[in-house]
Short mmCIF file of C-alpha atoms and ligand atoms in Angstrom, two decimals:
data_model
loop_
_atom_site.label_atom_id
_atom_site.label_comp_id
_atom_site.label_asym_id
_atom_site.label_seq_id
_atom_site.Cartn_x
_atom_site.Cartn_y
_atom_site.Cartn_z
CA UNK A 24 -168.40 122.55 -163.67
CA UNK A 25 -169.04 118.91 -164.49
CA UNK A 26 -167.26 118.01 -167.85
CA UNK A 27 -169.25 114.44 -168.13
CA UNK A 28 -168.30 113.65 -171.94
CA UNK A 29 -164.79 115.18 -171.90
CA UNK A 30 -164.22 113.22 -168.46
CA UNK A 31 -165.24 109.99 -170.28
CA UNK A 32 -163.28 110.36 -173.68
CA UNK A 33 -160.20 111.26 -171.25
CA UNK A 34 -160.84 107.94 -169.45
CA UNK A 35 -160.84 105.89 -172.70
CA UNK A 36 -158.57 108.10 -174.74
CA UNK A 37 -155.31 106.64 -171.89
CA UNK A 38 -156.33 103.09 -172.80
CA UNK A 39 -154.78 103.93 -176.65
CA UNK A 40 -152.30 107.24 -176.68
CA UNK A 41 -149.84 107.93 -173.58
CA UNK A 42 -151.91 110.10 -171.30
CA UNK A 43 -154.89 110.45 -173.52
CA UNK A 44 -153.35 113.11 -175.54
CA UNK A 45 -151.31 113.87 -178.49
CA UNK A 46 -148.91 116.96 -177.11
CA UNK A 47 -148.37 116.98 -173.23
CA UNK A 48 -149.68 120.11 -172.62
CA UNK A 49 -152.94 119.33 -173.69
CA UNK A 50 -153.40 116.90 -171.04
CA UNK A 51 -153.87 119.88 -168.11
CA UNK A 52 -151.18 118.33 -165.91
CA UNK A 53 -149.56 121.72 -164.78
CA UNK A 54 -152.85 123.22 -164.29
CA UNK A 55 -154.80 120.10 -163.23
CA UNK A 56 -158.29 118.51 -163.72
CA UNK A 57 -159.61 116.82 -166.92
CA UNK A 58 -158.86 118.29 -170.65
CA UNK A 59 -161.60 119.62 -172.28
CA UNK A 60 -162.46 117.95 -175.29
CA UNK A 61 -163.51 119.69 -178.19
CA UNK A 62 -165.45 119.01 -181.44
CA UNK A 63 -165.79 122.41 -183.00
CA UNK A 64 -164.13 125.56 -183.55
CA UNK A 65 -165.66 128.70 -185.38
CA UNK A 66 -164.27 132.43 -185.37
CA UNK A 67 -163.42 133.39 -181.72
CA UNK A 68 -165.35 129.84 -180.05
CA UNK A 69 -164.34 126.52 -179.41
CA UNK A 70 -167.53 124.07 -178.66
CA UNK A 71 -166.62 121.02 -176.66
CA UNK A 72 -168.05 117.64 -176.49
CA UNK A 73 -170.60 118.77 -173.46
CA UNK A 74 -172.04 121.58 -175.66
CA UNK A 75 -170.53 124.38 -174.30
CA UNK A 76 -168.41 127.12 -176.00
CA UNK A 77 -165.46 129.00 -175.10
CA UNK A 78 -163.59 132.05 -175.68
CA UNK A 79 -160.54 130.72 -177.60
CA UNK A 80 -157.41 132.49 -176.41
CA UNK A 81 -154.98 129.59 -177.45
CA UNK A 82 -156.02 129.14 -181.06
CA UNK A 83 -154.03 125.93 -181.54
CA UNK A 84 -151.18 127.62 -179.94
CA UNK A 85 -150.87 130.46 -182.42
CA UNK A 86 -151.93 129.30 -185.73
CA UNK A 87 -155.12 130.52 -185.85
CA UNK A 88 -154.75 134.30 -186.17
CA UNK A 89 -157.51 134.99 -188.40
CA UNK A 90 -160.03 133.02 -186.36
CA UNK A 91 -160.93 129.40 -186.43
CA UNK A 92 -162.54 128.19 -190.04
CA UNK A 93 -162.07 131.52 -191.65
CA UNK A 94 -164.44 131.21 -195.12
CA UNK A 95 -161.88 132.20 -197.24
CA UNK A 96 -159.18 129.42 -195.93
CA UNK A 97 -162.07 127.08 -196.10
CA UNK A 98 -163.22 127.55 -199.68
CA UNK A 99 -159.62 127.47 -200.71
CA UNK A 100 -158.51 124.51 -198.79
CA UNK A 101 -162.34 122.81 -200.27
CA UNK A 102 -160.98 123.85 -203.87
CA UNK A 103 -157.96 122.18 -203.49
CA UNK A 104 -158.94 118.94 -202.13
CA UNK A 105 -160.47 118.04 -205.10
CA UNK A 106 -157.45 118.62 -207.03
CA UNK A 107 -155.80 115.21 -204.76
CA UNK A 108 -154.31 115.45 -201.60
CA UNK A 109 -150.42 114.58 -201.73
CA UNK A 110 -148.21 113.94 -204.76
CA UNK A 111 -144.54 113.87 -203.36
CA UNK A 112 -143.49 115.89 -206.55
CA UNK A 113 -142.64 119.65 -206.91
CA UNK A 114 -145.93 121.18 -207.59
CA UNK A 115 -146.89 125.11 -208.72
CA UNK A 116 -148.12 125.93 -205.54
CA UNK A 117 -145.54 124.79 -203.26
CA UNK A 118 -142.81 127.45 -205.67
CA UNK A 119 -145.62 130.18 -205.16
CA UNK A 120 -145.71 130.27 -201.29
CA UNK A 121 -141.72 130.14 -201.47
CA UNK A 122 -142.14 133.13 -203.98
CA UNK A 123 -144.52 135.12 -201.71
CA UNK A 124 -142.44 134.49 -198.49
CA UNK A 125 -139.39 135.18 -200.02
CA UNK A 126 -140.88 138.50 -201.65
CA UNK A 127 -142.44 139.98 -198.60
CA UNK A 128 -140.43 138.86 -195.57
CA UNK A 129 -136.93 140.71 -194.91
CA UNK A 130 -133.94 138.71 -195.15
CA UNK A 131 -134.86 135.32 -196.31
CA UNK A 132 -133.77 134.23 -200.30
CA UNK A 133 -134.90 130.57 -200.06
CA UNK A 134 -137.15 128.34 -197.91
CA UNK A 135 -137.89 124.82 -197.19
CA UNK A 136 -140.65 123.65 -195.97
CA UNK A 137 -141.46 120.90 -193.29
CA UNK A 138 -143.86 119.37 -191.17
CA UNK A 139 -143.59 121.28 -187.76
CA UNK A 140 -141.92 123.82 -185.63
CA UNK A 141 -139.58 121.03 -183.95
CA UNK A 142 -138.63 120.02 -187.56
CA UNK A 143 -138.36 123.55 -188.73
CA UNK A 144 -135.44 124.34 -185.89
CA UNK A 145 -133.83 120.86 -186.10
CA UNK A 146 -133.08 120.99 -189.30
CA UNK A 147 -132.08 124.85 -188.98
CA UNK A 148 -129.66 123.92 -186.41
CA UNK A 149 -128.19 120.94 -188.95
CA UNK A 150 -127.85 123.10 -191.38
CA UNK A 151 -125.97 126.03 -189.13
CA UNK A 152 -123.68 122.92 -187.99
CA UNK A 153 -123.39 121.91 -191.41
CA UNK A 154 -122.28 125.76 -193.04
CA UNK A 155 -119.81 126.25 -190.35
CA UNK A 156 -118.50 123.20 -189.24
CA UNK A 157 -118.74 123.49 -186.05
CA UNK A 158 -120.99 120.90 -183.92
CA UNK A 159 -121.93 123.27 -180.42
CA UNK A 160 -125.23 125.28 -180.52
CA UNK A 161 -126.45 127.60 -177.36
CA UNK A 162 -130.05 127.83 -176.61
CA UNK A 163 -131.64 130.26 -173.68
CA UNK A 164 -133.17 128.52 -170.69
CA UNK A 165 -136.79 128.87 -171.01
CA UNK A 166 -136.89 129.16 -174.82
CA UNK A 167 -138.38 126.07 -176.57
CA UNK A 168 -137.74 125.12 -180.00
CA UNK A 169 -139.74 122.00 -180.35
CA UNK A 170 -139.00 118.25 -178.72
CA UNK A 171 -135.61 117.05 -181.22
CA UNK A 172 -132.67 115.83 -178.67
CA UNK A 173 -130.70 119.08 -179.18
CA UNK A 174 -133.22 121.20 -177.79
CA UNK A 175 -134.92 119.35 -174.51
CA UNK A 176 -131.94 120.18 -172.39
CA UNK A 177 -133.99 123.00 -170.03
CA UNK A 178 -136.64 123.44 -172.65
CA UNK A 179 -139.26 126.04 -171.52
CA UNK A 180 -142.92 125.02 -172.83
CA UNK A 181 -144.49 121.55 -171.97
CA UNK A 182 -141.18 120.26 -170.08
CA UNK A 183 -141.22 122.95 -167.65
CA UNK A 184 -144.24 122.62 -167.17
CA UNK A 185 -143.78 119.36 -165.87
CA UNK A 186 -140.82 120.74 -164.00
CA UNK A 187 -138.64 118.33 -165.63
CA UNK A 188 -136.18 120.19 -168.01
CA UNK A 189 -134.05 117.38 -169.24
CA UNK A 190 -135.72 114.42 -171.00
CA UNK A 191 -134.97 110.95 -170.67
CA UNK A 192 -133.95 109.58 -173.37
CA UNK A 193 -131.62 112.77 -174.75
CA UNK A 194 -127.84 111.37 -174.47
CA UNK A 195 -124.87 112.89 -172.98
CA UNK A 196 -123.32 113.08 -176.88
CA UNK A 197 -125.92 115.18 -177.70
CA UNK A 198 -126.11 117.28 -174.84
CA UNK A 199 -122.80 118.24 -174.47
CA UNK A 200 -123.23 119.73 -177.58
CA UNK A 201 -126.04 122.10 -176.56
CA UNK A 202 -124.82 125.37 -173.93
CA UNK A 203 -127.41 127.07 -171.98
CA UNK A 204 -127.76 130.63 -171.78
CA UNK A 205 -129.81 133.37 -169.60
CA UNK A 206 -132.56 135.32 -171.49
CA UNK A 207 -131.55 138.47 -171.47
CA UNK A 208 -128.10 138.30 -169.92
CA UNK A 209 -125.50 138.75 -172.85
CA UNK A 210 -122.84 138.35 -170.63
CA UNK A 211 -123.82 134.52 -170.35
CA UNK A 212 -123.28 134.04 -174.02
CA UNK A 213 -120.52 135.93 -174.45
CA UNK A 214 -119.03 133.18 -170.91
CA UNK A 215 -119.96 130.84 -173.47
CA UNK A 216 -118.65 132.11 -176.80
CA UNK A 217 -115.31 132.25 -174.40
CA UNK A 218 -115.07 128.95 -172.55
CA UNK A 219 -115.42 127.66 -176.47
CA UNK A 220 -113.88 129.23 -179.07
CA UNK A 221 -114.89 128.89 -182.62
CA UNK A 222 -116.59 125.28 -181.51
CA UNK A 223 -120.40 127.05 -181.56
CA UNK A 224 -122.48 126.99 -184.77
CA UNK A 225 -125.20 128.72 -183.44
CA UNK A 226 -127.12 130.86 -181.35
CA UNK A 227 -130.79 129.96 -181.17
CA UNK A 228 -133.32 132.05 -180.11
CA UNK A 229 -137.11 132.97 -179.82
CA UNK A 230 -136.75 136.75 -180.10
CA UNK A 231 -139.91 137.07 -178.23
CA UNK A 232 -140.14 134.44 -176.45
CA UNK A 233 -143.64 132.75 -175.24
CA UNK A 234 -142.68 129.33 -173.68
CA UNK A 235 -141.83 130.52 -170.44
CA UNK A 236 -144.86 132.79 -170.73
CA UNK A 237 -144.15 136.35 -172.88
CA UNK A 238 -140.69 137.51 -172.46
CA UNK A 239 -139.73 140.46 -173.87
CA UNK A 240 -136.31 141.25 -174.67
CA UNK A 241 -134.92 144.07 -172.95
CA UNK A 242 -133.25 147.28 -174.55
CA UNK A 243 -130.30 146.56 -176.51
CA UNK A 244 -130.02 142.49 -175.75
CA UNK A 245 -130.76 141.37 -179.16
CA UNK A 246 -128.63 144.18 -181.19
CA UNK A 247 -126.08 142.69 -178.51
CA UNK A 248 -126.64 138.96 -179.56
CA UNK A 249 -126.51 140.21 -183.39
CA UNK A 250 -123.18 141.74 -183.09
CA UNK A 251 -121.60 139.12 -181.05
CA UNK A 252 -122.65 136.18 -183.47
CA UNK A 253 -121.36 138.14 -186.42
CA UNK A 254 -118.26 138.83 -184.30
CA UNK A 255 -117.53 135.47 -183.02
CA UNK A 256 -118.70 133.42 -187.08
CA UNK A 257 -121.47 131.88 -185.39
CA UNK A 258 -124.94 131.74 -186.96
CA UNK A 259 -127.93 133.82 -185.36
CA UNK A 260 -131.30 131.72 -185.57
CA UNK A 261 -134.20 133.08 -184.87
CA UNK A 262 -137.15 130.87 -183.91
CA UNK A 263 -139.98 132.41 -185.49
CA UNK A 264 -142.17 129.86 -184.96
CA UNK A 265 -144.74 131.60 -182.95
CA UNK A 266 -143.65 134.99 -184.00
CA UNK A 267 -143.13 134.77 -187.48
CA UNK A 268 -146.67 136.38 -189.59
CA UNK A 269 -147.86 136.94 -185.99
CA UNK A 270 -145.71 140.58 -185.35
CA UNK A 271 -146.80 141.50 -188.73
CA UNK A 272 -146.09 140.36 -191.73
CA UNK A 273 -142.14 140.52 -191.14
CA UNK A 274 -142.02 139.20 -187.91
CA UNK A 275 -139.82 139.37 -184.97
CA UNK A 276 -137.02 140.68 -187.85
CA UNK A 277 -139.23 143.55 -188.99
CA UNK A 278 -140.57 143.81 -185.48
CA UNK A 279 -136.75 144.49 -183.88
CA UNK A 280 -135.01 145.93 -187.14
CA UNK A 281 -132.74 142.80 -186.64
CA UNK A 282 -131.76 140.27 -189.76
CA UNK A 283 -131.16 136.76 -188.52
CA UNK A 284 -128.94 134.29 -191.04
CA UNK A 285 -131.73 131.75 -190.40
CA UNK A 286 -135.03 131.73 -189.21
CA UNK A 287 -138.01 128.87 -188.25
CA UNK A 288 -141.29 129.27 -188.49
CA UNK A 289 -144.54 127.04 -187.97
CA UNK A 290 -148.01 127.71 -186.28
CA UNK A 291 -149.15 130.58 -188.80
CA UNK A 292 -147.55 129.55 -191.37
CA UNK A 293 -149.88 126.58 -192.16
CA UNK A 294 -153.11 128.55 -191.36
CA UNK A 295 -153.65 125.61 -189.43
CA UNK A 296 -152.38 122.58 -191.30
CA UNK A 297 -148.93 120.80 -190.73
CA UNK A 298 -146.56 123.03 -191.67
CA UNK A 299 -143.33 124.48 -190.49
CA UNK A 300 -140.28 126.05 -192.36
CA UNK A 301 -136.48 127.71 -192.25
CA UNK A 302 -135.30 129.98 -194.24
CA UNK A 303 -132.45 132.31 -195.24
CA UNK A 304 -129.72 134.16 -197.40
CA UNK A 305 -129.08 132.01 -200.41
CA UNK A 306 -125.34 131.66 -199.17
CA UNK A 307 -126.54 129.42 -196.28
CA UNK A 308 -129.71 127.74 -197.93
CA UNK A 309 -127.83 126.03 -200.95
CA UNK A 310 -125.81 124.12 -198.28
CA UNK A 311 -129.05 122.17 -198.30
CA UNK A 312 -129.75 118.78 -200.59
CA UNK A 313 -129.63 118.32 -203.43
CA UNK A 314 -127.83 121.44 -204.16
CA UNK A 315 -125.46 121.17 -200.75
CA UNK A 316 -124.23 118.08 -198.86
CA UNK A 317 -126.36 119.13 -195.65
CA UNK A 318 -128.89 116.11 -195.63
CA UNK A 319 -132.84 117.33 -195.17
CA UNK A 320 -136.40 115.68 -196.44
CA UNK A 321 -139.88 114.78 -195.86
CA UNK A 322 -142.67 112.93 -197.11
CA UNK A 323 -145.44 115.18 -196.74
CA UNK A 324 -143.10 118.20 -196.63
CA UNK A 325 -145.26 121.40 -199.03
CA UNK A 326 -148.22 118.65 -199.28
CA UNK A 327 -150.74 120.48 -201.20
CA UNK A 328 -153.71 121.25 -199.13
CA UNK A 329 -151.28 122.85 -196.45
CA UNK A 330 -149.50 124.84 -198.62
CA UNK A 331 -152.95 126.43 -200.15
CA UNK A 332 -153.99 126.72 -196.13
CA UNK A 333 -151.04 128.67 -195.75
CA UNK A 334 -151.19 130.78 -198.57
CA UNK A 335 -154.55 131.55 -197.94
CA UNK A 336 -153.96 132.48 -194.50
CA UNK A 337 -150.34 134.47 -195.23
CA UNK A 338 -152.47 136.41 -198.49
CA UNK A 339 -155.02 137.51 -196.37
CA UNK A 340 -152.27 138.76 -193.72
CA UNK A 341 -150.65 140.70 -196.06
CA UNK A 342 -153.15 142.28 -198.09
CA UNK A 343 -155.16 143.14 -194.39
CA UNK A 344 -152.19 145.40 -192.62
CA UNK A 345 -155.28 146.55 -190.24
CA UNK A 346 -155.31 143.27 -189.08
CA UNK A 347 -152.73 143.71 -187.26
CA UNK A 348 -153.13 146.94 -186.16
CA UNK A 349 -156.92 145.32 -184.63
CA UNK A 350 -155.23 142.24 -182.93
CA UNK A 351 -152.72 144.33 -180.99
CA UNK A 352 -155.08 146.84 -179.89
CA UNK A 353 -157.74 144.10 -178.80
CA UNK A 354 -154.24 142.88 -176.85
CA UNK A 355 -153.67 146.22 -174.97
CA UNK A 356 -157.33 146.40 -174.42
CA UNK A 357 -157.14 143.00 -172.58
CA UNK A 358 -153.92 143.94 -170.86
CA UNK A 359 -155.08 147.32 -169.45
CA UNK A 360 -158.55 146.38 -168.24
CA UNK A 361 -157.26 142.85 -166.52
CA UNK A 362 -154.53 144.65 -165.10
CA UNK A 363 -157.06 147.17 -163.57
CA UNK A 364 -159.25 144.54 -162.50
CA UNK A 365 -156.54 142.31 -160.64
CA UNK A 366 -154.71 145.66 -159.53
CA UNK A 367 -158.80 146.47 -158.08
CA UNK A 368 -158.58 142.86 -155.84
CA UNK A 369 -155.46 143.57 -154.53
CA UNK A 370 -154.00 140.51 -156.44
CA UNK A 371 -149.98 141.03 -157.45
CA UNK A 372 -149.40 140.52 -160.99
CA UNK A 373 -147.18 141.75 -163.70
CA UNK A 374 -147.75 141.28 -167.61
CA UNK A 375 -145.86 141.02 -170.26
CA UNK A 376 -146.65 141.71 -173.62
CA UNK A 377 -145.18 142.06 -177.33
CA UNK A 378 -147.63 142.82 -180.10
CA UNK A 379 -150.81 140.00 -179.62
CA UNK A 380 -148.23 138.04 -177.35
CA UNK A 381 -149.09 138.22 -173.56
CA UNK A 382 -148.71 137.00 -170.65
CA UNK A 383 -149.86 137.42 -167.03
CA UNK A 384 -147.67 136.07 -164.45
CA UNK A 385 -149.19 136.34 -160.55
CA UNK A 386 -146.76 137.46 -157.84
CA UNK A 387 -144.59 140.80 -157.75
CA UNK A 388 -141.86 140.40 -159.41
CA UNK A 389 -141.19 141.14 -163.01
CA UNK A 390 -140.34 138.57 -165.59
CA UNK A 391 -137.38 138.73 -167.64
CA UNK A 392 -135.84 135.49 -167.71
CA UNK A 393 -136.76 131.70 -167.30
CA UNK A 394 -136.18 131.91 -163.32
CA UNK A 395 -138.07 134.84 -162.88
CA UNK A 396 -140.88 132.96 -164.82
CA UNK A 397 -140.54 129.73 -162.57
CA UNK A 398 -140.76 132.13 -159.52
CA UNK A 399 -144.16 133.55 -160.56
CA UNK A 400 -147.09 132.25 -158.14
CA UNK A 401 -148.26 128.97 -160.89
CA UNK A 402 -150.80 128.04 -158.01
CA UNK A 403 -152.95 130.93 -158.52
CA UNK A 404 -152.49 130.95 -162.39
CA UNK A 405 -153.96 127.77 -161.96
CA UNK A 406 -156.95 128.99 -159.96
CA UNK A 407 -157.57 131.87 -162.77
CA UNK A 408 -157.23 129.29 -165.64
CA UNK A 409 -159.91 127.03 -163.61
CA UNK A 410 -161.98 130.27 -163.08
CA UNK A 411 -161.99 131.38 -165.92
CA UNK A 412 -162.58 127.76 -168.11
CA UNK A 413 -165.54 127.60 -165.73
CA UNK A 414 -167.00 130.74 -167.17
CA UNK A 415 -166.19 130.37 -170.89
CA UNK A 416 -162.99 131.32 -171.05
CA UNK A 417 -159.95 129.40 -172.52
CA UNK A 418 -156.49 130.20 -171.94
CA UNK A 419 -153.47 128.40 -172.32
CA UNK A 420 -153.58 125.54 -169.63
CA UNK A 421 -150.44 126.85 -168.69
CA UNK A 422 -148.46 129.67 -166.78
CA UNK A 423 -145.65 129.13 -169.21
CA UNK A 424 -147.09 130.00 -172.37
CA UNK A 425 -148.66 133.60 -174.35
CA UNK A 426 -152.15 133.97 -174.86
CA UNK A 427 -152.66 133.97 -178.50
CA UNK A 428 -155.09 136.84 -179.66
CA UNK A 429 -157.25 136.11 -183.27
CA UNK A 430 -158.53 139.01 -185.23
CA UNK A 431 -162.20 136.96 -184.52
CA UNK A 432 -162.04 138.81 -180.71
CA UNK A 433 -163.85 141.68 -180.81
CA UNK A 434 -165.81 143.74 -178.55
CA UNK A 435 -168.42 141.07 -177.48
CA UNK A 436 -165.70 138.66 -176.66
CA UNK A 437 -163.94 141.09 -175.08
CA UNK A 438 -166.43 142.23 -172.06
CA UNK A 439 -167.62 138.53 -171.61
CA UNK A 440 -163.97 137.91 -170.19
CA UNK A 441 -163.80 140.77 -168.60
CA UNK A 442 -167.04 139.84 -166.46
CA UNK A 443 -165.45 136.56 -165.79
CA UNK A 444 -162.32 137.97 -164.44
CA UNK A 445 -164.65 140.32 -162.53
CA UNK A 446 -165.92 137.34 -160.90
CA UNK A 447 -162.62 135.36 -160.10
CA UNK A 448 -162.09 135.55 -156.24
CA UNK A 449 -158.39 133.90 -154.97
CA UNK A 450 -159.34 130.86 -152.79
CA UNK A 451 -156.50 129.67 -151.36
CA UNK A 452 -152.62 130.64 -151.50
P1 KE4 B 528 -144.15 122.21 -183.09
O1 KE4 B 528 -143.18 121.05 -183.35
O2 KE4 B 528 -144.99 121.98 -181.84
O3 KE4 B 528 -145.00 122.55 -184.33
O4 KE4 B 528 -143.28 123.53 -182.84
C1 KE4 B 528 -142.32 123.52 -181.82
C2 KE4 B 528 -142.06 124.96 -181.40
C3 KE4 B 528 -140.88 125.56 -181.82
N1 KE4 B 528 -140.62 126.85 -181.50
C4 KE4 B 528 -141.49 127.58 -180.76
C5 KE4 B 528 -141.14 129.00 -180.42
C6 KE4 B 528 -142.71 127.01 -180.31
O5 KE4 B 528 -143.55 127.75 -179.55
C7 KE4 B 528 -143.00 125.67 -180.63
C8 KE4 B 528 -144.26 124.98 -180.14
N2 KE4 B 528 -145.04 125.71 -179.22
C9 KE4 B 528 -145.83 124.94 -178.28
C10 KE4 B 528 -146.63 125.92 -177.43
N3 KE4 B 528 -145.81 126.67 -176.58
C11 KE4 B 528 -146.72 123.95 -178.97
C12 KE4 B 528 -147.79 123.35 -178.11
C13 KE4 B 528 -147.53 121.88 -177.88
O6 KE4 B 528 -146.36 121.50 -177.57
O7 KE4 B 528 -148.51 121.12 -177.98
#
C-alpha cells in the first residue's frame, strides 16, 4: 500500500519537529515504514490524508472510549467555547468535575488536575516524597508512567520500544533514587523494601499494566503489594492513567477491590483534551500548595474546555453502566475469534486481556512480566500490524502496548477485522 501524502508530510514534517512527530511512538520506528497521517476521526474510523479509513483500535491511546467526536462531547465542548477558552482562575466547572470524581470513584477525597499522564505521576510521586519524607520510589520494569527523569529508568512504552530503557539525559542523582522491581514477583519488592529501610516513599504501579503490552496481575500480587506498603509506611500509587474510567467507572481500585493512597489518571479523563490528574485521601492531598508545603502548578491546569470534555465524557460513563458491559464483550469477542483464527494457521500466540485491555503477543510463551514481553516474537507483530494497516485496520504500532477498544466497535467493525486477520499469511520468521 502506497501512502503518497502521508509519505510526503513525513518527509517535510523532520525538517521542523525531531523525527516528524510529536510522541515517539507515533513515528512507527519499532514497527517500521512511514506513519500514517491522519486528518479525521469519527466513531470507530480514522481517515488519513490519502483518503482511506481505518478501524481505530488505538483511540489516541485510550482516551477515546466512547468513540471519536461523540455528539454529545462535541455540542458540549461547542457550548463552552463560546464562553472563552482559559481564565487561570478557579472556575464552577473545574469544582464540579472534582465533585463528581470525588463522589463516584472509591477512595479519592480531593483531586488536582494537570496537563498529562507524565505530569499526573510526577507530581504524585513529589507529593508521596513530600508526605513521608523519604526521597526513594520503586517502579516495575515494563510499567511506564510518563517521560519525567524519575520514571525513564527501564520505562516500558515508547523507550522499550526503542530498546533503549534508560534515557540520556536522566542523571545518576535522580536515578539512584528510583529501584526497579519485577511485575509480578513480590519477592523483588519486598529485596527492595529490605536492602532500604524506611528510605522508599513509594511504590508505583500500573495495576494493569499496558506498556509492555497487557499484563495482568496474577492471583494475590497486588493484595501482596497492598499489605507490604502499609506494612513497611510507604505509599501505594496506582497509575490509573490508562485504567482509570476505562475498568468501569472505579477503575483498577473497583476493578481489584484494592484502595491505593494515591492514584494518576489521564487519557479518559479529558475525553480527549489535555488533561491528567492525582488524587487521594484528604490526609495526603492537603500536603499540596497552598494548603501544604509540597510545591505543584500549572498554567492551563482545569482549563475550561477540557474540563467540560471530560465531564462530558466521565457523565456519559457513568450514567451508561452498559457501556461497559458492551466494550468488554466486543473485547472477548475479538480475543476468542483471533485466537481461533491464529490457533487455525498454526501461528503461536498467547493474549492477554483485562476488561477492554488486550494484548496479543506472538511466540509460546506466556506473558507475565517485562522479560517475558521482550521475549515475545516483535518481528511477526510487526508483520500483523503491517497486514493488518494494509487492510484497514489500526492497531497500536507497537508490540508493547493494549489495544484500546471504543464503545463505537460494533458488529460491522468487528467481522471487517476479522476478514483481515483471515487474510494475514506469516512471510518470513
Ligand atoms: P502522557 O504524559 O502521555 O499523557 O501519560 C503518560 C502515561 C502515564 N501512565 C501510563 C500508564 C501511560 O500509559 C501513559 C502514556 N501512555 C502512552 C501509551 N502507552 C502514551 C502514548 C505516547 O507516549 O505517545
Amino acid at each position: 500500500m502506497i501512502y503518497q501524502r502521508s509519505s510526503a508530510l513525513f518527509q517535510e514534517a523532520q525538517n521542523y519537529i525531531p523525527g516528524g512527530v510529536n510522541s515517539p511512538v507515533r513515528a512507527f520506528k519499532s514497527v517500521g515504514g512511514v506513519p500514517v497521517f491522519m486528518k479525521k476521526a469519527l466513531g470507530a474510523y480514522l481517515y488519513d490524508e490519502d483518503g482511506r479509513n481505518y478501524i481505530d483500535y488505538i483511540n489516541s491511546w485510550g482516551p477515546m472510549i466512547l468513540g471519536h467526536t461523540h455528539p454529545m462531547v462535541l455540542e458540549a465542548v461547542t457550548h463552552q467555547l463560546k464562553k472563552g477558552f482559559s481564565f487561570g482562575t478557579p472556575t464552577e466547572l473545574e469544582m464540579e468535575i472534582a465533585k463528581f470524581i470525588s463522589e463516584n470513584v472509591p477512595n479519592v477525597d480531593k483531586i488536582r488536575m494537570v496537563n498529562s499522564g507524565t505530569e499526573a505521576c510526577m507530581s504524585a510521586i513529589r507529593l508521596a516524597r513530600g508526605f513521608t519524607g523519604r526521597d526513594k520510589i520503586v517502579k516495575f520494569e515494563g510499567c511506564y508512567h510518563g517521560h519525567s527523569d524519575s520514571f525513564l529508568i527501564k520505562a516500558g512504552s515508547g523507550a522499550a520500544t526503542f530498546g533503549n530503557p534508560n534515557s540520556p539525559g536522566v542523571t545518576n542523582g535522580t536515578a539512584k533514587d528510583t529501584l526497579l522491581a519485577r511485575f509480578n514477583d513480590l519477592e523483588s519488592v519486598r529485596n527492595l523494601f529490605e536492602q532500604n529501610q524506611d528510605e522508599i516513599a513509594a511504590v508505583i504501579i500500573e495495576p494493569i499494566a499496558g506498556n509492555m503490552g497487557c499484563i495482568v496481575p496474577e492471583f494475590g500480587f497486588m493484595e501482596e503489594l497492598r499489605k507490604l506498603c502499609t506494612q513497611k509506611g510507604a505509599l501505594l500509587i496506582f497509575d490509573e492513567v490508562m485504567t482509570g474510567f476505562r475498568l468501569g467507572f472505579g477503575g483498577a481500585q473497583k476493578s481489584l477491590n484494592i484502595e491505593a493512597d494515591l492514584i494518576a489518571y489521564g487519557k479518559i479523563i479529558g475525553g480527549g483534551f489535555p488533561v491528567g490528574a492525582f488524587a487521594g485521601r484528604s490526609e495526603i492531598m492537603d500536603h499540596l500548595a497552598p494548603l501544604g508545603p509540597v510545591y505543584q502548578a500549572g498554567t492551563l491546569s482545569g482549563n475550561p474546555i477540557a474540563m467540560r470534555a471530560g465531564l462530558t465524557t466521565l457523565s456519559i460513563l457513568h450514567n451508561e453502566p452498559d457501556l461497559y458491559i458492551r466494550i468488554d464483550e466486543t473485547t472477548k469477542i475479538l480475543h476468542e475469534e483471533i485466537s481461533s483464527i491464529l490457533s487455525q494457521k498454526g501461528i503461536a500466540h498467547t493474549v492477554n486481556r483485562f476488561g477492554s485491555m488486550i494484548s496479543f503477543f506472538f511466540g509460546e510463551n506466556k506473558v507475565s512480566n517485562f522479560d517475558d514481553a521482550q521475549k515475545a516474537d516483535h518481528l511477526l507483530f510487526n508483520q500483523f500490524f503491517h497486514h493488518l494497516l494494509n487492510e484497514g485496520v489500526y492497531l497500536p504500532p507497537s508490540g508493547y502496548e493494549t489495544w484500546f477498544i471504543s464503545d463505537s466497535i460494533g458488529n460491522e467493525e468487528i467481522e471487517k477485522t476479522l476478514e483481515a486477520v483471515e487474510k494475514f499469511e506469516v512471510k518470513f520468521t
